[in-house]
CSV table of C-alpha atoms in Angstrom, one decimal:
chain,number,residue,atom,x,y,z
P,1,MET,CA,19.7,10.9,1.6
P,2,ARG,CA,17.6,10.5,4.7
P,3,LEU,CA,17.2,7.3,6.7
P,4,ALA,CA,14.5,6.6,9.2
P,5,ALA,CA,13.0,3.6,11.1
P,6,PRO,CA,10.7,1.3,9.2
P,7,GLN,CA,7.0,2.3,9.2
P,8,GLY,CA,3.7,0.9,7.9
P,9,ASN,CA,0.9,-1.4,8.7
P,10,PHE,CA,1.4,-4.1,6.1
P,11,VAL,CA,3.0,-6.5,8.7
P,12,MET,CA,2.6,-10.0,9.9
P,13,PRO,CA,1.6,-10.3,13.5
P,14,ASP,CA,3.5,-12.5,16.0
P,15,PRO,CA,2.3,-15.2,16.3
P,16,ALA,CA,1.0,-15.6,12.8
P,17,PRO,CA,-2.7,-16.4,12.1
P,18,ALA,CA,-3.7,-20.0,11.9
P,19,SER,CA,-4.4,-19.7,8.2
P,20,VAL,CA,-3.1,-17.2,5.7
P,21,LEU,CA,-3.6,-16.2,2.1
P,22,PHE,CA,-1.1,-14.2,0.2
P,23,LEU,CA,-2.2,-12.6,-3.1
P,24,THR,CA,0.7,-11.1,-5.0
P,25,ALA,CA,1.6,-10.1,-8.6
P,26,GLY,CA,4.8,-8.9,-10.2
P,27,SER,CA,7.1,-7.0,-7.8
P,28,GLY,CA,4.2,-7.0,-5.3
P,29,ILE,CA,5.7,-10.2,-4.0
P,30,THR,CA,8.6,-8.2,-2.4
P,31,PRO,CA,7.0,-7.4,1.0
P,32,VAL,CA,5.4,-10.8,1.2
P,33,MET,CA,8.8,-12.5,0.6
P,34,SER,CA,10.0,-10.6,3.7
P,35,MET,CA,7.1,-12.0,5.7
P,36,LEU,CA,7.8,-15.5,4.5
P,37,ARG,CA,11.4,-15.3,5.5
P,38,THR,CA,10.4,-14.0,8.9
P,39,LEU,CA,7.8,-16.8,9.4
P,40,ALA,CA,10.4,-19.4,8.4
P,41,ARG,CA,12.9,-17.9,10.9
P,42,ARG,CA,10.2,-18.0,13.6
P,43,LYS,CA,9.2,-21.5,12.6
P,44,GLN,CA,5.6,-20.2,12.1
P,45,ILE,CA,4.9,-21.4,8.6
P,46,GLY,CA,1.6,-23.2,9.1
P,47,ASP,CA,-1.3,-23.2,6.7
P,48,ILE,CA,-0.4,-20.7,4.0
P,49,VAL,CA,-1.7,-20.5,0.4
P,50,HIS,CA,0.2,-18.1,-1.8
P,51,VAL,CA,-1.3,-17.2,-5.2
P,52,HIS,CA,1.2,-15.2,-7.3
P,53,SER,CA,0.7,-13.8,-10.8
P,54,ALA,CA,3.5,-13.1,-13.3
P,55,PRO,CA,3.7,-13.0,-17.1
P,56,THR,CA,5.5,-16.4,-17.2
P,57,GLU,CA,6.9,-18.7,-14.6
P,58,SER,CA,10.5,-17.6,-15.5
P,59,ASP,CA,9.4,-14.0,-14.5
P,60,VAL,CA,8.6,-14.9,-10.9
P,61,MET,CA,10.8,-13.0,-8.5
P,62,PHE,CA,12.4,-15.2,-5.8
P,63,GLY,CA,11.1,-18.2,-7.7
P,64,ALA,CA,13.8,-20.6,-6.5
P,65,GLU,CA,13.4,-19.4,-2.9
P,66,LEU,CA,9.7,-19.9,-3.1
P,67,ALA,CA,10.2,-23.5,-4.4
P,68,GLN,CA,12.6,-24.2,-1.6
P,69,LEU,CA,10.1,-23.0,1.0
P,70,ALA,CA,7.4,-25.2,-0.5
P,71,ASP,CA,9.7,-28.2,-0.4
P,72,ALA,CA,10.7,-27.5,3.2
P,73,HIS,CA,7.2,-26.7,4.6
P,74,ASP,CA,4.2,-28.9,4.0
P,75,GLY,CA,1.9,-26.1,5.1
P,76,TYR,CA,3.1,-23.6,2.4
P,77,GLN,CA,1.5,-23.9,-1.0
P,78,VAL,CA,2.6,-21.6,-3.8
P,79,ARG,CA,0.5,-21.4,-6.9
P,80,VAL,CA,1.9,-19.4,-9.8
P,81,ARG,CA,-0.4,-18.0,-12.4
P,82,ALA,CA,1.3,-17.3,-15.8
P,83,THR,CA,-0.9,-14.4,-17.0
P,84,ARG,CA,0.4,-14.6,-20.6
P,85,THR,CA,-1.2,-18.0,-21.0
P,86,ASP,CA,-3.8,-18.2,-18.2
P,87,GLY,CA,-4.9,-14.6,-18.1
P,88,ARG,CA,-5.2,-12.5,-15.0
P,89,LEU,CA,-6.6,-13.9,-11.8
P,90,ASP,CA,-10.3,-13.2,-11.6
P,91,LEU,CA,-11.0,-12.6,-7.9
P,92,SER,CA,-14.7,-13.2,-8.4
P,93,ARG,CA,-13.8,-16.8,-9.1
P,94,LEU,CA,-11.4,-17.1,-6.2
P,95,ASP,CA,-13.6,-20.0,-4.8
P,96,ASP,CA,-12.1,-22.2,-7.6
P,97,GLU,CA,-8.6,-21.4,-6.5
P,98,VAL,CA,-8.9,-21.1,-2.7
P,99,PRO,CA,-12.3,-22.4,-1.5
P,100,ASP,CA,-11.7,-21.3,2.1
P,101,TRP,CA,-10.4,-17.8,1.3
P,102,ARG,CA,-13.1,-16.2,3.5
P,103,ASP,CA,-11.7,-17.9,6.6
P,104,ARG,CA,-8.1,-16.8,6.0
P,105,GLN,CA,-6.3,-13.6,6.9
P,106,THR,CA,-5.2,-12.2,3.6
P,107,TRP,CA,-2.3,-10.0,2.6
P,108,ALA,CA,-2.4,-8.6,-1.0
P,109,CYS,CA,0.2,-6.6,-2.9
P,110,GLY,CA,0.3,-5.9,-6.6
P,111,PRO,CA,-1.2,-3.7,-9.3
P,112,GLU,CA,-3.9,-1.2,-8.2
P,113,GLY,CA,-6.6,-3.0,-10.3
P,114,MET,CA,-6.0,-6.2,-8.4
P,115,LEU,CA,-6.0,-4.4,-5.0
P,116,ASP,CA,-9.2,-2.5,-5.8
P,117,ALA,CA,-10.9,-5.7,-6.9
P,118,ALA,CA,-9.9,-7.4,-3.6
P,119,HIS,CA,-11.1,-4.5,-1.6
P,120,ARG,CA,-14.5,-4.7,-3.3
P,121,GLN,CA,-14.8,-8.4,-2.9
P,122,TRP,CA,-13.8,-8.7,0.7
P,123,SER,CA,-16.1,-5.7,1.6
P,124,ALA,CA,-19.0,-7.2,-0.3
P,125,VAL,CA,-19.0,-10.3,1.9
P,126,GLY,CA,-18.4,-8.3,5.1
P,127,ILE,CA,-14.9,-9.5,5.9
P,128,GLY,CA,-12.9,-6.3,5.0
P,129,GLU,CA,-11.0,-6.6,8.3
P,130,ARG,CA,-9.4,-9.8,7.1
P,131,LEU,CA,-7.8,-8.1,4.1
P,132,HIS,CA,-4.5,-6.2,4.4
P,133,LEU,CA,-3.4,-4.2,1.4
P,134,GLU,CA,0.0,-2.7,0.4
P,135,ARG,CA,-0.2,-0.1,-2.3
P,136,PHE,CA,2.6,1.4,-4.3
P,137,ALA,CA,0.6,4.4,-5.4
P,138,ALA,CA,-1.7,6.9,-3.8
P,139,THR,CA,-5.4,6.7,-4.8
P,140,ARG,CA,-6.7,10.2,-5.3
P,141,ALA,CA,-10.2,11.6,-5.0
P,142,ALA,CA,-11.8,13.8,-7.6
P,143,VAL,CA,-10.4,17.4,-7.5
P,144,HIS,CA,-12.7,20.2,-6.2
P,145,GLY,CA,-12.2,23.8,-5.5
P,146,GLN,CA,-9.9,26.5,-7.0
P,147,GLY,CA,-6.7,26.2,-5.1
P,148,GLY,CA,-5.2,29.3,-3.6
P,149,THR,CA,-2.1,31.1,-2.4
P,150,VAL,CA,0.2,29.1,-0.2
P,151,GLU,CA,2.5,30.9,2.2
P,152,PHE,CA,5.5,29.2,3.6
P,153,ALA,CA,5.9,31.2,6.8
P,154,ARG,CA,9.5,30.4,7.8
P,155,SER,CA,10.8,30.6,4.3
P,156,GLY,CA,9.0,33.9,3.6
P,157,LYS,CA,7.9,32.6,0.2
P,158,THR,CA,4.5,32.3,-1.4
P,159,VAL,CA,3.1,30.6,-4.5
P,160,THR,CA,-0.4,30.4,-6.1
P,161,VAL,CA,-1.4,26.9,-7.2
P,162,ASP,CA,-4.5,25.0,-8.4
P,163,ALA,CA,-6.5,22.5,-6.3
P,164,ALA,CA,-4.6,19.5,-7.7
P,165,THR,CA,-1.0,20.5,-7.0
P,166,PRO,CA,0.4,18.8,-3.8
P,167,LEU,CA,1.8,21.4,-1.3
P,168,MET,CA,5.1,19.7,-1.5
P,169,ASP,CA,5.3,20.3,-5.2
P,170,ALA,CA,4.2,23.9,-4.7
P,171,GLY,CA,7.0,24.5,-2.2
P,172,GLU,CA,9.6,22.9,-4.4
P,173,SER,CA,8.6,25.1,-7.3
P,174,VAL,CA,9.7,28.2,-5.3
P,175,GLY,CA,12.7,26.6,-3.7
P,176,VAL,CA,11.2,25.6,-0.4
P,177,ARG,CA,12.8,22.4,0.8
P,178,MET,CA,10.5,20.2,2.9
P,179,PRO,CA,11.0,16.8,4.5
P,180,PHE,CA,9.8,13.8,2.4
P,181,GLY,CA,10.1,10.1,2.1
P,182,CYS,CA,7.7,8.1,-0.1
P,183,ARG,CA,5.9,11.1,-1.6
P,184,MET,CA,2.6,9.2,-1.7
P,185,GLY,CA,1.2,9.6,1.8
P,186,ILE,CA,2.5,6.4,3.5
P,187,CYS,CA,5.6,7.2,5.4
P,188,GLN,CA,4.5,10.4,7.3
P,189,SER,CA,7.9,12.0,6.8
P,190,CYS,CA,6.4,15.1,5.2
P,191,VAL,CA,4.1,16.1,8.0
P,192,VAL,CA,4.1,19.9,8.8
P,193,PRO,CA,1.8,22.2,10.8
P,194,LEU,CA,-1.0,24.1,9.1
P,195,VAL,CA,-1.0,27.6,10.6
P,196,ASP,CA,-3.9,29.2,8.7
P,197,GLY,CA,-6.4,28.4,6.0
P,198,HIS,CA,-7.6,25.0,4.8
P,199,VAL,CA,-6.0,22.2,2.8
P,200,ARG,CA,-7.6,19.2,1.2
P,201,ASP,CA,-6.4,15.6,1.3
P,202,LEU,CA,-6.1,14.5,-2.3
P,203,ARG,CA,-6.9,10.9,-1.5
P,204,SER,CA,-10.0,11.2,0.6
P,205,GLY,CA,-11.2,14.7,-0.1
P,206,ALA,CA,-11.2,15.6,3.6
P,207,GLU,CA,-10.4,19.1,4.5
P,208,HIS,CA,-8.0,20.0,7.3
P,209,GLU,CA,-8.3,23.1,9.5
P,210,PRO,CA,-5.7,25.4,11.1
P,211,GLY,CA,-3.8,23.7,13.9
P,212,SER,CA,-3.7,20.4,12.0
P,213,ARG,CA,-0.6,18.5,11.0
P,214,ILE,CA,-0.8,17.7,7.4
P,215,GLN,CA,1.0,15.6,4.9
P,216,THR,CA,2.3,17.9,2.2
P,217,CYS,CA,2.8,15.2,-0.4
P,218,ILE,CA,-0.9,14.3,-0.6
P,219,SER,CA,-2.5,17.6,0.4
P,220,ALA,CA,-3.4,20.6,-1.7
P,221,ALA,CA,-4.6,24.2,-1.1
P,222,SER,CA,-8.3,24.6,-0.5
P,223,GLY,CA,-8.2,28.4,-0.6
P,224,ASP,CA,-5.3,30.5,0.8
P,225,CYS,CA,-3.2,28.8,3.5
P,226,VAL,CA,-0.1,29.2,5.6
P,227,LEU,CA,2.3,26.4,6.4
P,228,ASP,CA,4.9,26.4,9.2
P,229,VAL,CA,7.8,25.7,6.9
């Protein structure tokens, strides 16, 4: 087990924005719950609208704590959408739920479909900078190329892989132990130097050249390459 300092960009600034919208679903409420506790401790709960989706009201994580926050702070409004009876939140009709959503700084966390829809909607109206997303899965680009032979210079091992296999998985398949954390390109724990060749970012499709520091969990061989591991 390895422990490291917290990392990431899904954070609430201090002081908090004047008006906030939280969009959460299921366990995606977890990081927002941390934000709410921090805001309460700082006495910075101002104008906050929180729309949360769960199968039923009894399935809402931290339900009792959310209700207590709403009772204690006039500026905090929590609105639970029970998807089994009301259906999923249609972000194209968000005006019906939160008329001033365009003016709010928004933090969203939940299923990939919801986050993708939010990204499209905020981008379409030109306010993408007001939307902050936390994803639990890496979004991957289409796979191109033929892969290649990966050499792990320090370990003295090589393996031939296709263009879709992450370099971390390639190394582990031949017994090369590499650092890792989240395994989906967020925590930066898996970064190693690329000595030679090219590798491709599986999320964006961007290619990295020799001398780059690459994330092995979300990069794949784009031809033969050598890693300093």
